[in-house]
Coordinates of C-alpha atoms in Angstrom, one line a residue:
Chain A
X4 CA 36.2 -34.2 -19.2
X5 CA 37.6 -30.6 -19.0
X6 CA 35.6 -28.4 -16.8
X7 CA 35.7 -25.2 -18.7
X8 CA 32.4 -24.0 -17.5
X9 CA 31.7 -23.7 -13.8
X10 CA 28.5 -25.0 -12.3
X11 CA 27.8 -21.5 -10.9
X12 CA 27.4 -20.1 -14.4
X13 CA 24.4 -22.2 -15.1
X14 CA 21.0 -20.7 -14.2
X15 CA 19.6 -24.1 -13.2
X16 CA 19.6 -27.8 -13.8
X17 CA 17.8 -27.5 -17.2
X18 CA 20.4 -24.9 -18.3
X19 CA 23.2 -27.4 -17.4
X20 CA 21.5 -30.2 -19.2
X21 CA 21.0 -28.1 -22.4
X22 CA 24.7 -27.2 -22.2
X23 CA 25.7 -30.9 -22.0
X24 CA 23.4 -31.8 -24.8
X25 CA 24.9 -29.1 -26.9
X26 CA 28.5 -29.9 -26.1
X27 CA 28.0 -33.5 -27.0
X28 CA 26.0 -32.7 -30.0
X29 CA 23.2 -34.9 -28.9
X30 CA 19.7 -35.1 -30.5
X31 CA 17.4 -33.6 -27.8
X32 CA 14.7 -36.1 -28.9
X33 CA 17.0 -39.1 -28.2
X34 CA 19.1 -38.3 -25.2
X35 CA 21.4 -41.1 -24.0
X36 CA 20.3 -40.8 -20.4
X37 CA 23.0 -42.9 -18.8
X38 CA 25.8 -40.9 -20.4
X39 CA 24.2 -37.5 -19.7
X40 CA 23.4 -38.5 -16.1
X41 CA 27.1 -39.4 -15.5
X42 CA 28.3 -36.1 -16.9
X43 CA 25.7 -34.2 -14.9
X44 CA 26.8 -36.0 -11.7
X45 CA 30.4 -35.2 -12.5
X46 CA 29.5 -31.5 -12.6
X47 CA 27.8 -31.7 -9.3
X48 CA 30.8 -33.3 -7.7
X49 CA 32.9 -30.2 -8.4
X50 CA 30.5 -27.7 -6.9
X51 CA 33.1 -25.8 -4.8
X52 CA 31.6 -22.7 -3.2
X53 CA 28.2 -23.2 -4.8
X54 CA 25.2 -21.4 -3.5
X55 CA 23.5 -24.1 -1.5
X56 CA 20.0 -23.0 -2.2
X57 CA 20.6 -23.3 -5.9
X58 CA 22.4 -26.6 -5.3
X59 CA 19.1 -28.1 -3.9
X60 CA 17.5 -27.6 -7.3
X61 CA 20.4 -29.2 -9.1
X62 CA 20.2 -32.2 -6.8
X63 CA 16.5 -32.7 -7.3
X64 CA 17.3 -33.0 -11.0
X65 CA 20.1 -35.4 -10.2
X66 CA 17.7 -37.7 -8.3
X67 CA 15.3 -37.5 -11.2
X68 CA 18.0 -38.4 -13.8
X69 CA 19.2 -41.3 -11.7
X70 CA 15.7 -42.6 -11.4
X71 CA 15.2 -42.2 -15.1
X72 CA 18.5 -44.0 -15.8
X73 CA 17.3 -46.9 -13.7
X74 CA 14.0 -47.0 -15.6
X75 CA 15.8 -47.0 -18.9
X76 CA 17.9 -49.9 -17.9
X77 CA 14.9 -52.1 -17.1
X78 CA 14.4 -55.0 -19.5
X79 CA 11.4 -54.4 -21.7
X80 CA 8.7 -56.9 -22.7
X81 CA 9.3 -58.7 -25.9
X82 CA 6.6 -56.8 -27.8
X83 CA 8.3 -53.6 -27.0
X84 CA 11.5 -54.5 -28.8
X85 CA 10.8 -52.1 -31.5
X86 CA 10.9 -48.3 -31.1
X87 CA 9.2 -46.9 -28.1
X88 CA 6.2 -44.6 -28.8
X89 CA 6.3 -41.2 -27.3
X90 CA 4.0 -42.1 -24.5
X91 CA 6.1 -45.1 -23.6
X92 CA 9.4 -43.4 -23.6
X93 CA 10.2 -42.4 -20.0
X94 CA 12.3 -39.5 -21.4
X95 CA 9.3 -37.7 -22.9
X96 CA 8.6 -35.4 -20.0
X97 CA 12.2 -34.4 -19.7
X98 CA 12.4 -33.6 -23.4
X99 CA 9.2 -31.5 -23.2
X100 CA 10.6 -29.6 -20.3
X101 CA 14.0 -29.0 -22.0
X102 CA 12.3 -27.8 -25.2
X103 CA 10.0 -25.5 -23.3
X104 CA 12.8 -24.1 -21.2
X105 CA 15.0 -23.7 -24.2
X106 CA 12.4 -21.6 -26.0
X107 CA 12.4 -19.0 -23.2
X108 CA 16.2 -19.1 -23.0
X109 CA 16.3 -18.1 -26.7
X110 CA 13.6 -15.5 -26.1
X111 CA 15.8 -14.0 -23.4
X112 CA 18.6 -13.7 -25.8
X113 CA 16.3 -12.0 -28.3
X114 CA 15.2 -9.6 -25.6
X115 CA 18.7 -8.8 -24.6
X116 CA 19.5 -7.9 -28.2
X117 CA 16.5 -5.8 -28.4
X118 CA 17.5 -3.9 -25.3
X119 CA 21.0 -3.3 -26.6
X120 CA 19.6 -2.2 -30.0
X121 CA 21.2 -5.1 -31.8
X122 CA 17.7 -5.6 -33.3
X123 CA 16.0 -2.5 -34.6
X124 CA 13.9 -1.1 -31.8
X125 CA 12.0 2.0 -30.8
X126 CA 13.4 4.5 -28.4
X127 CA 11.3 6.7 -26.2
X128 CA 12.2 10.0 -24.5
X129 CA 14.3 9.6 -21.4
X130 CA 11.9 9.4 -18.5
X131 CA 12.7 12.4 -16.4
X132 CA 9.9 11.6 -14.0
X133 CA 12.2 8.9 -12.7
X134 CA 14.4 11.6 -11.3
X135 CA 11.5 13.7 -10.0
X136 CA 11.9 15.3 -6.5
X137 CA 10.4 13.2 -3.7
X138 CA 7.7 15.9 -3.4
X139 CA 6.0 14.1 -6.2
X140 CA 5.6 11.0 -4.2
X141 CA 2.2 9.7 -3.4
X142 CA 2.0 7.5 -0.4
X143 CA -0.5 6.1 2.1
X144 CA 0.3 5.7 5.7
X145 CA -2.2 2.9 6.2
X146 CA -0.7 0.8 3.5
X147 CA 2.7 1.3 5.2
X148 CA 1.3 0.1 8.6
X149 CA -0.5 -2.8 7.0
X150 CA 2.7 -4.0 5.3
X151 CA 4.6 -3.9 8.5
X152 CA 1.9 -5.7 10.4
X153 CA 1.8 -8.5 7.8
X154 CA 5.6 -8.7 7.9
X155 CA 5.6 -9.1 11.7
X156 CA 2.9 -11.8 11.5
X157 CA 4.9 -13.7 8.9
X158 CA 8.1 -13.3 10.8
X159 CA 6.6 -14.7 14.0
X160 CA 5.4 -17.8 12.2
X161 CA 8.9 -18.7 11.0
X162 CA 11.0 -20.3 13.7
X163 CA 14.5 -18.8 13.9
X164 CA 17.0 -21.2 12.6
X165 CA 20.6 -21.0 13.6
X166 CA 22.9 -22.4 11.0
X167 CA 25.5 -24.6 12.7
X168 CA 29.0 -23.7 12.0
X169 CA 30.3 -27.2 11.5
X170 CA 29.7 -29.0 8.3
X171 CA 27.0 -31.6 8.6
X172 CA 28.5 -35.0 8.1
X173 CA 27.4 -36.7 4.8
X174 CA 28.4 -40.1 6.3
X175 CA 26.0 -39.5 9.2
X176 CA 23.2 -38.6 6.8
X177 CA 23.9 -41.8 4.8
X178 CA 23.4 -43.9 7.9
X179 CA 20.1 -42.0 8.7
X180 CA 18.8 -42.5 5.2
X181 CA 19.6 -46.2 5.3
X182 CA 17.9 -46.6 8.6
X183 CA 14.7 -44.8 7.4
X184 CA 14.6 -46.8 4.1
X185 CA 15.0 -50.1 6.0
X186 CA 12.1 -49.1 8.2
X187 CA 9.8 -48.3 5.2
X188 CA 9.8 -51.4 3.2
X189 CA 7.0 -50.0 1.0
X190 CA 9.3 -47.1 0.1
X191 CA 9.3 -43.6 1.4
X192 CA 9.0 -40.4 -0.6
X193 CA 12.3 -38.5 -0.5
X194 CA 10.5 -35.2 0.2
X195 CA 8.9 -36.8 3.3
X196 CA 12.3 -37.8 4.4
X197 CA 13.5 -34.2 4.0
X198 CA 10.5 -32.6 5.6
X199 CA 11.3 -31.1 8.9
X200 CA 14.7 -30.1 7.8
X201 CA 14.9 -26.3 7.8
X202 CA 18.5 -26.0 7.4
X203 CA 19.9 -25.7 3.9
X204 CA 23.2 -27.3 4.7
X205 CA 21.4 -30.2 6.2
X206 CA 19.2 -30.5 3.1
X207 CA 22.2 -30.4 0.8
X208 CA 24.1 -33.0 2.9
X209 CA 21.1 -35.3 2.7
X210 CA 21.0 -35.0 -1.1
X211 CA 24.7 -35.8 -1.3
X212 CA 24.2 -38.7 1.0
X213 CA 21.4 -40.1 -1.1
X214 CA 23.4 -39.7 -4.3
X215 CA 26.3 -41.6 -2.7
X216 CA 23.9 -44.4 -1.5
X217 CA 22.5 -44.7 -5.0
X218 CA 25.9 -44.8 -6.5
X219 CA 26.7 -47.7 -4.1
X220 CA 23.4 -49.2 -5.1
X221 CA 22.4 -49.4 -1.4
X222 CA 19.3 -47.4 -2.1
X223 CA 17.2 -47.2 -5.2
X224 CA 15.2 -44.2 -6.2
X225 CA 12.1 -44.5 -8.3
X226 CA 10.2 -41.8 -9.9
X227 CA 6.5 -42.4 -10.1
X228 CA 4.7 -40.3 -12.6
X229 CA 5.2 -36.7 -11.3
X230 CA 8.4 -34.9 -12.0
X231 CA 10.4 -34.5 -8.8
X232 CA 8.4 -37.0 -6.8
X233 CA 11.0 -39.6 -5.9
X234 CA 10.4 -42.7 -3.8
X235 CA 13.2 -44.5 -2.1
X236 CA 13.6 -48.2 -1.6
X237 CA 16.3 -50.4 -0.2
X238 CA 18.8 -51.3 -2.9
X239 CA 17.8 -54.3 -5.1
X240 CA 14.4 -54.9 -3.5
X241 CA 12.3 -53.1 -5.9
X242 CA 13.1 -54.7 -9.2
X243 CA 10.1 -53.8 -11.4
X244 CA 9.2 -50.1 -11.4
X245 CA 6.0 -50.5 -13.3
X246 CA 4.7 -52.9 -10.7
X247 CA 5.3 -50.4 -7.9
Chain B
X14 CA -12.1 27.5 -30.3
X15 CA -8.8 26.0 -31.6
X16 CA -7.9 26.1 -35.2
X17 CA -7.0 22.9 -36.9
X18 CA -3.3 23.7 -37.1
X19 CA -3.3 24.6 -33.4
X20 CA -4.8 21.3 -32.5
X21 CA -2.2 19.5 -34.5
X22 CA 0.6 21.4 -32.8
X23 CA -0.9 20.9 -29.4
X24 CA -1.2 17.1 -30.0
X25 CA 2.4 16.9 -31.1
X26 CA 3.5 18.8 -28.0
X27 CA 1.4 16.5 -25.7
X28 CA 2.8 13.3 -27.3
X29 CA 6.3 14.7 -27.0
X30 CA 6.1 15.6 -23.4
X31 CA 4.8 12.2 -22.2
X32 CA 7.2 9.3 -22.1
X33 CA 4.7 6.6 -23.1
X34 CA 1.2 6.3 -24.2
X35 CA -1.3 9.2 -24.2
X36 CA -5.0 8.0 -24.3
X37 CA -7.4 9.4 -26.9
X38 CA -9.6 10.3 -24.0
X39 CA -6.9 12.3 -22.4
X40 CA -6.3 14.3 -25.6
X41 CA -10.0 15.1 -25.8
X42 CA -10.0 16.2 -22.2
X43 CA -7.0 18.4 -22.5
X44 CA -8.0 20.1 -25.8
X45 CA -11.8 20.0 -25.4
X46 CA -12.2 19.0 -29.0
X47 CA -14.7 16.5 -30.3
X48 CA -13.5 12.9 -30.7
X49 CA -14.2 12.9 -34.4
X50 CA -11.9 15.9 -35.0
X51 CA -9.1 14.4 -32.9
X52 CA -9.2 11.1 -34.8
X53 CA -9.3 12.9 -38.1
X54 CA -6.3 15.1 -37.2
X55 CA -4.4 12.2 -35.7
X56 CA -4.7 10.4 -39.1
X57 CA -3.1 13.5 -40.7
X58 CA -0.3 13.7 -38.1
X59 CA 0.5 10.1 -38.4
X60 CA 0.6 10.3 -42.2
X61 CA 3.1 13.1 -41.9
X62 CA 5.3 11.5 -39.3
X63 CA 5.4 7.8 -40.3
X64 CA 7.4 8.3 -43.4
X65 CA 10.7 6.5 -44.1
X66 CA 13.7 8.5 -43.0
X67 CA 11.9 10.7 -40.5
X68 CA 13.4 10.7 -37.0
X69 CA 10.2 10.4 -35.0
X70 CA 7.2 8.2 -35.4
X71 CA 3.8 8.1 -33.9
X72 CA 2.2 4.7 -33.2
X73 CA -1.3 3.8 -32.2
X74 CA -1.7 1.7 -29.1
X75 CA -4.9 0.7 -27.3
X76 CA -7.0 3.8 -28.1
X77 CA -4.0 6.0 -27.6
X78 CA -0.8 7.1 -29.2
X79 CA 2.9 7.0 -28.4
X80 CA 5.7 9.1 -29.9
X81 CA 8.9 7.2 -30.4
X82 CA 12.0 7.2 -32.5
X83 CA 12.2 5.6 -36.0
X84 CA 13.8 2.1 -35.6
X85 CA 15.9 2.9 -38.6
X86 CA 18.1 4.9 -36.4
X87 CA 18.4 2.5 -33.4
X88 CA 22.1 1.9 -34.2
X89 CA 22.8 5.5 -33.4
X90 CA 20.5 5.8 -30.4
X91 CA 22.2 2.8 -28.8
X92 CA 25.3 4.9 -28.6
X93 CA 23.7 7.5 -26.5
X94 CA 24.6 6.5 -23.0
X95 CA 21.5 6.5 -20.9
X96 CA 22.0 7.3 -17.3
X97 CA 22.1 4.1 -15.2
X98 CA 21.5 1.5 -17.9
X99 CA 19.8 -1.4 -16.3
X100 CA 22.0 -4.5 -16.4
X101 CA 20.2 -7.7 -15.9
X102 CA 21.8 -11.0 -15.2
X103 CA 21.1 -13.8 -17.7
X104 CA 19.0 -15.6 -15.0
X105 CA 17.0 -12.4 -14.6
X106 CA 16.6 -12.0 -18.4
X107 CA 15.4 -15.6 -18.6
X108 CA 12.8 -15.0 -15.9
X109 CA 11.7 -11.8 -17.5
X110 CA 11.3 -13.5 -20.9
X111 CA 9.1 -16.2 -19.3
X112 CA 6.9 -13.5 -17.7
X113 CA 6.8 -11.4 -20.9
X114 CA 5.6 -14.2 -23.1
X115 CA 3.4 -16.0 -20.6
X116 CA 1.8 -13.2 -18.6
X117 CA 0.1 -13.1 -16.2
X118 CA 2.0 -15.9 -14.6
X119 CA 2.6 -17.1 -11.0
X120 CA 6.0 -17.7 -9.3
X121 CA 5.3 -21.5 -9.1
X122 CA 4.7 -21.6 -12.9
X123 CA 7.9 -19.7 -13.6
X124 CA 9.9 -22.0 -11.3
X125 CA 8.5 -25.0 -13.0
X126 CA 9.7 -23.8 -16.4
X127 CA 13.1 -22.7 -15.1
X128 CA 13.6 -25.6 -12.7
X129 CA 15.0 -23.3 -10.0
X130 CA 13.7 -21.2 -7.2
X131 CA 13.1 -17.7 -8.5
X132 CA 11.9 -15.7 -5.5
X133 CA 14.9 -13.5 -5.3
X134 CA 15.0 -12.8 -9.0
X135 CA 11.3 -11.9 -9.1
X136 CA 11.8 -9.5 -6.1
X137 CA 14.6 -7.9 -8.1
X138 CA 12.6 -7.5 -11.2
X139 CA 9.8 -6.0 -9.1
X140 CA 12.2 -3.6 -7.5
X141 CA 13.5 -2.5 -11.0
X142 CA 9.8 -1.9 -11.9
X143 CA 10.1 -4.2 -14.9
X144 CA 7.3 -6.4 -13.6
X145 CA 4.4 -5.8 -11.4
X146 CA 1.8 -7.8 -9.5
X147 CA -1.2 -8.5 -11.6
X148 CA -3.7 -9.8 -9.1
X149 CA -4.3 -13.3 -7.7
X150 CA -4.7 -16.6 -9.5
X151 CA -8.0 -18.3 -8.5
X152 CA -6.3 -21.6 -7.6
X153 CA -5.4 -23.3 -4.3
X154 CA -3.1 -21.1 -2.3
X155 CA -4.2 -18.0 -4.2
X156 CA -0.8 -17.2 -5.7
X157 CA 0.2 -13.8 -7.0
X158 CA 0.3 -13.2 -10.7
X159 CA 3.0 -11.2 -12.4
X160 CA 3.0 -9.1 -15.6
X161 CA 5.4 -6.8 -17.3
X162 CA 5.2 -3.0 -16.9
X163 CA 5.3 0.1 -19.1
X164 CA 8.9 0.5 -17.9
X165 CA 9.6 -2.9 -19.4
X166 CA 8.3 -1.7 -22.8
X167 CA 10.4 1.4 -22.5
X168 CA 13.6 -0.4 -21.6
X169 CA 13.2 -3.0 -24.4
X170 CA 12.0 -0.5 -27.0
X171 CA 8.6 -1.9 -27.5
X172 CA 5.5 0.1 -28.3
X173 CA 3.3 -2.7 -27.0
X174 CA 3.6 -6.4 -26.2
X175 CA 2.6 -7.2 -29.8
X176 CA 6.1 -6.0 -30.7
X177 CA 7.8 -8.9 -28.7
X178 CA 9.9 -10.9 -31.1
X179 CA 8.1 -14.1 -32.0
X180 CA 9.1 -17.2 -30.1
X181 CA 10.8 -20.1 -31.8
X182 CA 8.5 -21.8 -34.3
X183 CA 6.5 -24.9 -33.8
X184 CA 6.2 -24.6 -30.0
X185 CA 3.3 -23.0 -28.5
X186 CA 3.4 -21.2 -25.2
X187 CA 0.6 -22.5 -23.1
Chain C
X17 CA 28.3 7.0 -45.5
X18 CA 25.1 8.5 -44.4
X19 CA 22.9 10.4 -46.8
X20 CA 21.9 13.9 -45.9
X21 CA 18.3 12.9 -45.2
X22 CA 19.4 10.0 -42.9
X23 CA 21.6 12.4 -40.9
X24 CA 18.6 14.7 -40.5
X25 CA 16.4 11.9 -39.3
X26 CA 19.1 10.5 -37.0
X27 CA 19.6 14.0 -35.4
X28 CA 15.9 14.4 -34.9
X29 CA 15.8 11.0 -33.2
X30 CA 18.8 11.8 -31.0
X31 CA 17.4 15.2 -29.9
X32 CA 14.0 13.5 -29.2
X33 CA 15.3 10.8 -27.0
X34 CA 17.4 13.0 -24.7
X35 CA 15.5 15.1 -22.2
X36 CA 17.9 18.1 -22.2
X37 CA 20.8 19.3 -24.2
X38 CA 22.7 17.2 -26.7
X39 CA 26.2 18.6 -27.4
X40 CA 27.3 19.3 -31.0
X41 CA 30.4 17.1 -30.2
X42 CA 28.1 14.2 -29.1
X43 CA 26.2 14.4 -32.4
X44 CA 29.4 14.3 -34.3
X45 CA 30.7 11.3 -32.2
X46 CA 27.5 9.4 -32.6
X47 CA 27.0 9.9 -36.3
X48 CA 30.7 10.2 -37.4
X49 CA 29.9 13.0 -39.7
X50 CA 32.0 16.2 -40.1
X51 CA 31.2 19.2 -37.9
X52 CA 30.6 21.3 -40.9
X53 CA 27.9 19.0 -42.2
X54 CA 26.2 18.8 -38.9
X55 CA 26.0 22.6 -38.4
X56 CA 24.6 22.9 -41.9
X57 CA 22.0 20.3 -41.5
X58 CA 21.1 21.7 -38.0
X59 CA 20.3 25.0 -39.7
X60 CA 17.9 23.2 -42.0
X61 CA 16.3 21.3 -39.2
X62 CA 15.8 24.3 -37.1
X63 CA 14.3 26.2 -40.0
X64 CA 11.8 23.4 -40.4
X65 CA 10.9 23.1 -36.8
X66 CA 10.9 26.6 -35.4
X67 CA 7.8 27.8 -37.2
X68 CA 4.8 29.2 -35.3
X69 CA 2.1 26.6 -34.6
X70 CA 4.5 23.6 -34.7
X71 CA 4.3 21.4 -31.6
X72 CA 8.0 20.9 -31.2
X73 CA 10.9 23.3 -31.3
X74 CA 14.7 22.9 -31.4
X75 CA 16.8 25.5 -29.5
X76 CA 20.5 26.1 -29.6
X77 CA 22.2 26.0 -26.2
X78 CA 25.9 26.3 -25.5
X79 CA 27.2 24.4 -28.5
X80 CA 24.4 22.0 -28.4
X81 CA 20.7 21.6 -29.0
X82 CA 17.5 20.9 -27.1
X83 CA 14.2 19.6 -28.5
X84 CA 11.3 21.0 -26.5
X85 CA 7.6 21.7 -26.8
X86 CA 6.4 25.0 -28.3
X87 CA 5.6 27.4 -25.4
X88 CA 2.4 28.4 -27.3
X89 CA 0.9 25.2 -26.0
X90 CA 2.0 25.3 -22.4
X91 CA -1.6 26.0 -21.3
X92 CA -2.5 22.5 -22.5
X93 CA 0.6 20.7 -21.3
X94 CA -0.1 22.0 -17.8
X95 CA -3.5 20.2 -18.0
X96 CA -1.8 16.9 -18.7
X97 CA -2.3 14.6 -15.7
X98 CA 0.8 15.2 -13.5
X99 CA 3.5 13.1 -15.1
X100 CA 2.0 10.3 -13.1
X101 CA 2.9 10.8 -9.5
X102 CA 5.7 8.5 -8.4
X103 CA 4.6 5.6 -6.3
X104 CA 7.0 3.7 -4.2
X105 CA 7.3 0.0 -5.2
X106 CA 5.7 -2.5 -2.8
X107 CA 9.2 -3.6 -1.9
X108 CA 10.3 0.0 -1.1
X109 CA 7.1 0.5 1.0
X110 CA 7.8 -2.6 2.9
X111 CA 11.3 -1.6 3.7
X112 CA 10.2 1.9 4.7
X113 CA 7.6 0.4 7.0
X114 CA 10.2 -1.6 8.8
X115 CA 12.4 1.5 9.2
X116 CA 9.5 3.7 10.3
X117 CA 8.4 1.3 13.1
X118 CA 11.7 0.0 14.2
X119 CA 14.0 3.0 13.9
X120 CA 16.9 3.3 14.2
X121 CA 17.6 0.0 12.5
X122 CA 20.5 -1.6 10.6
X123 CA 20.4 -3.0 7.1
X124 CA 21.1 -6.5 8.5
X125 CA 18.1 -6.2 10.8
X126 CA 15.9 -5.1 7.9
X127 CA 17.1 -7.9 5.7
X128 CA 16.4 -10.4 8.5
X129 CA 12.7 -9.3 8.7
X130 CA 12.2 -9.1 4.9
X131 CA 14.2 -12.2 4.1
X132 CA 15.8 -10.6 1.0
X133 CA 18.8 -8.4 0.3
X134 CA 17.7 -4.8 0.6
X135 CA 20.8 -2.8 -0.1
X136 CA 19.5 -1.3 -3.3
X137 CA 16.2 -0.4 -1.9
X138 CA 17.8 1.3 1.1
X139 CA 20.0 3.3 -1.3
X140 CA 16.9 4.3 -3.2
X141 CA 15.1 5.5 -0.1
X142 CA 18.2 7.4 0.9
X143 CA 18.3 9.0 -2.5
X144 CA 14.6 10.0 -2.2
X145 CA 15.5 11.5 1.2
X146 CA 12.8 9.4 2.9
X147 CA 15.4 7.9 5.2
X148 CA 18.7 9.1 6.5
X149 CA 21.7 7.6 8.3
X150 CA 21.4 7.8 12.1
X151 CA 24.8 6.9 13.4
X152 CA 26.5 3.6 14.0
X153 CA 25.3 0.6 16.0
X154 CA 27.9 -0.4 18.7
X155 CA 28.0 -4.0 17.7
X156 CA 30.5 -6.2 15.7
X157 CA 31.0 -4.6 12.2
X158 CA 29.7 -1.2 13.4
X159 CA 26.8 -1.2 11.0
X160 CA 25.0 2.0 9.9
X161 CA 21.7 2.8 11.5
X162 CA 18.8 4.3 9.5
X163 CA 15.8 6.4 10.5
X164 CA 13.1 8.2 8.7
X165 CA 13.4 11.9 7.7
X166 CA 11.2 15.1 7.9
X167 CA 10.5 14.4 4.2
X168 CA 9.1 11.1 5.2
X169 CA 6.6 12.8 7.6
X170 CA 5.7 15.3 4.8
X171 CA 5.1 12.7 2.2
X172 CA 3.0 10.5 4.5
X173 CA 1.1 13.5 6.0
X174 CA 2.3 13.0 9.6
X175 CA 3.2 15.8 12.0
X176 CA 5.5 13.5 14.0
X177 CA 6.4 9.9 14.3
X178 CA 3.8 9.7 17.1
X179 CA 1.2 9.9 14.4
X180 CA 2.2 6.6 12.9
X181 CA -0.9 4.3 13.2
X182 CA -0.6 2.0 16.2
X183 CA 0.1 -1.6 15.4
X184 CA -2.4 -4.2 16.5
X185 CA -1.9 -5.8 19.9
X186 CA 0.1 -9.0 20.4
X187 CA 2.9 -8.2 18.0
X188 CA 6.1 -6.9 19.3
X189 CA 8.4 -4.8 17.3
X190 CA 11.9 -6.0 17.6

C-alpha cells in the first residue's frame, strides 16, 4: 500500500475509515471488516510525529475494529447461514456511525462553498462594529472575578502532571497488561485498566501494547454492546462472545 | 408626523446602517409610526427591492428585516477581499457543520458524531464568535449546549438558518 | 459579457457590501468592464439614488464611490440602539481575568491555567488596548510579560487595580 495520505490529515478515525472505504471502492453497507481493519492498523503503525491526544481516539477505534473482526470470524449457527439481518450484523452500528458522520462531512463541504461564494449566497455590509474602539466595550468586573475564581478552583483540583522525558516502554506495558488480564479471569474493561493514567504518552503506549498483544493473540478484546466499551480476556480463553 | 415617502426613506437608511436583522419593533420605536403603517410600507419597499437584477434585497426574518446583496452577484462580491477572512480548518468546518445542523448540541454529542475529542476546536469556534453557548442541557452532568451566532450567518451568507443547504437525502438528523 | 442592467446591479451590491470607499479601479477589476462603461453607468446610478427622500445615497470620493445613508434621516439613525455594544467573548474575559489578578504574567503561564492555547486571544486583548506588554521575564526563553492597561480600568469602571474585587479565601493566586 502506498501511503500518499498522512494520518495527520484525517480529522479522526471515522474520517480515515471513510477514506479507506472510498479508496477501495467498498460498499459502505457491506464492509469487509478484516481487510479494512488491517489497512487501518497499517496506517496507525506509521504515525510518526502524530498528536498523541488525537492518536488516543484513533486507537479506540482500532480496538473496536479488532473486536469486530474477531466477532465476524466466529462460526455462526446453522440457521444463520443465510444473509444476516440488520440487527444481527455486528457491523450495523459502525455503518450507522459512518453514514451519520459522512453526512456532516458533506455538509461541511457545502458550507465551505457557501462561504467562498461557490454557491450563490447573500452578502451583508461589512461589519464595522467589529473594529469599533474599545470605548464601546461593555464589561462587568464581577463576571471577571467570578471567572478567575472558578478557574482557580478548577486548577487546584487537577493534580500537576509532569510528562516524563523518556519514552514509555511499550514492552513494559505489554507485560503489565498481561499481568492484569491474567489476574482478571472474568475479563477487565480496557477503560478500567487505563483509569488512573493521567499521562498521554502512557495512555498511547498502553494502546500500542494492547494492539501488539492482540496481534500476537495473547489477549483477546471483546466489545459488548456499547461502542468503545472493550473487555479484555486472556488469549484463547473466551471463545464465544455471545455467551460472555 | 412623517410623510409616507419619508418613512420609506428612513426605513431604507435604518436597514442599510445595521449589519444584520432589524426588528419590526425597533423600526416602530425609532420612527414612532403605527405597526400597521410600517408593515404596509415594508410591503411596498420589498416589492421595489426584490426584483431580479437589483443589487440589493430586503428579506423578512423573525418579525424583522435584513438588507443584503442579491445572490445573483455573489460571483463578483467574492472577489472583494474582506479584511481578515476567517480561514477554518476542515476539522473546524466539520464541527461547525454539526453544530449548525443539530443545534443546540453538547460537546459530548459532537464528539460522538466525529469520533474525536473536540474541546480545542469548540474553544476556537467560540473565540471566532461563530458559535455561542446556548444554556445547559438538563441531563446528568449538566453539559453546556452550543448554537451558531449571527456572525455565523454573516460569514456564510445566510439570512437565517432556514437558508442552510439541505443535508444529504434519506438521512434524518436526530 | 455582462448586460448593462447586470453591471448596475453588481455595482450597487459592491458599494453596499463595503463600508467605505470602493475605488473605480476596483470596480473595473471585479467586473472586468471598460472604464468608460463604468463611469457612464455610475452617472446613471447616482442620478437614481441621489434624490431627496431616498434612504441611501452614493457619493463620489477620490476616484471612487461610497454608499451611505441620506443625512436627512440622521435623527432616526442616532436613535438606533448603539450598534450593539461590543462584548468580550467568554474566552477573552477569562484570559483578561487571569491577567488582571496575576499580572505581570507570561503567555505560557496563562495557557497553563486555561489549559488551551491563548495566543490569538492575547493578540486580541492587546489590539483592544486592554492589556499591554510589561517587559520580559528573566527565565529561559525570555517570554514577554503582560499587564492590564488604563483602558482596562476605564472599561471596567475601576479607579485602580486595588479596586479589583477580592478573591475568596483559601485560593492562592500563583
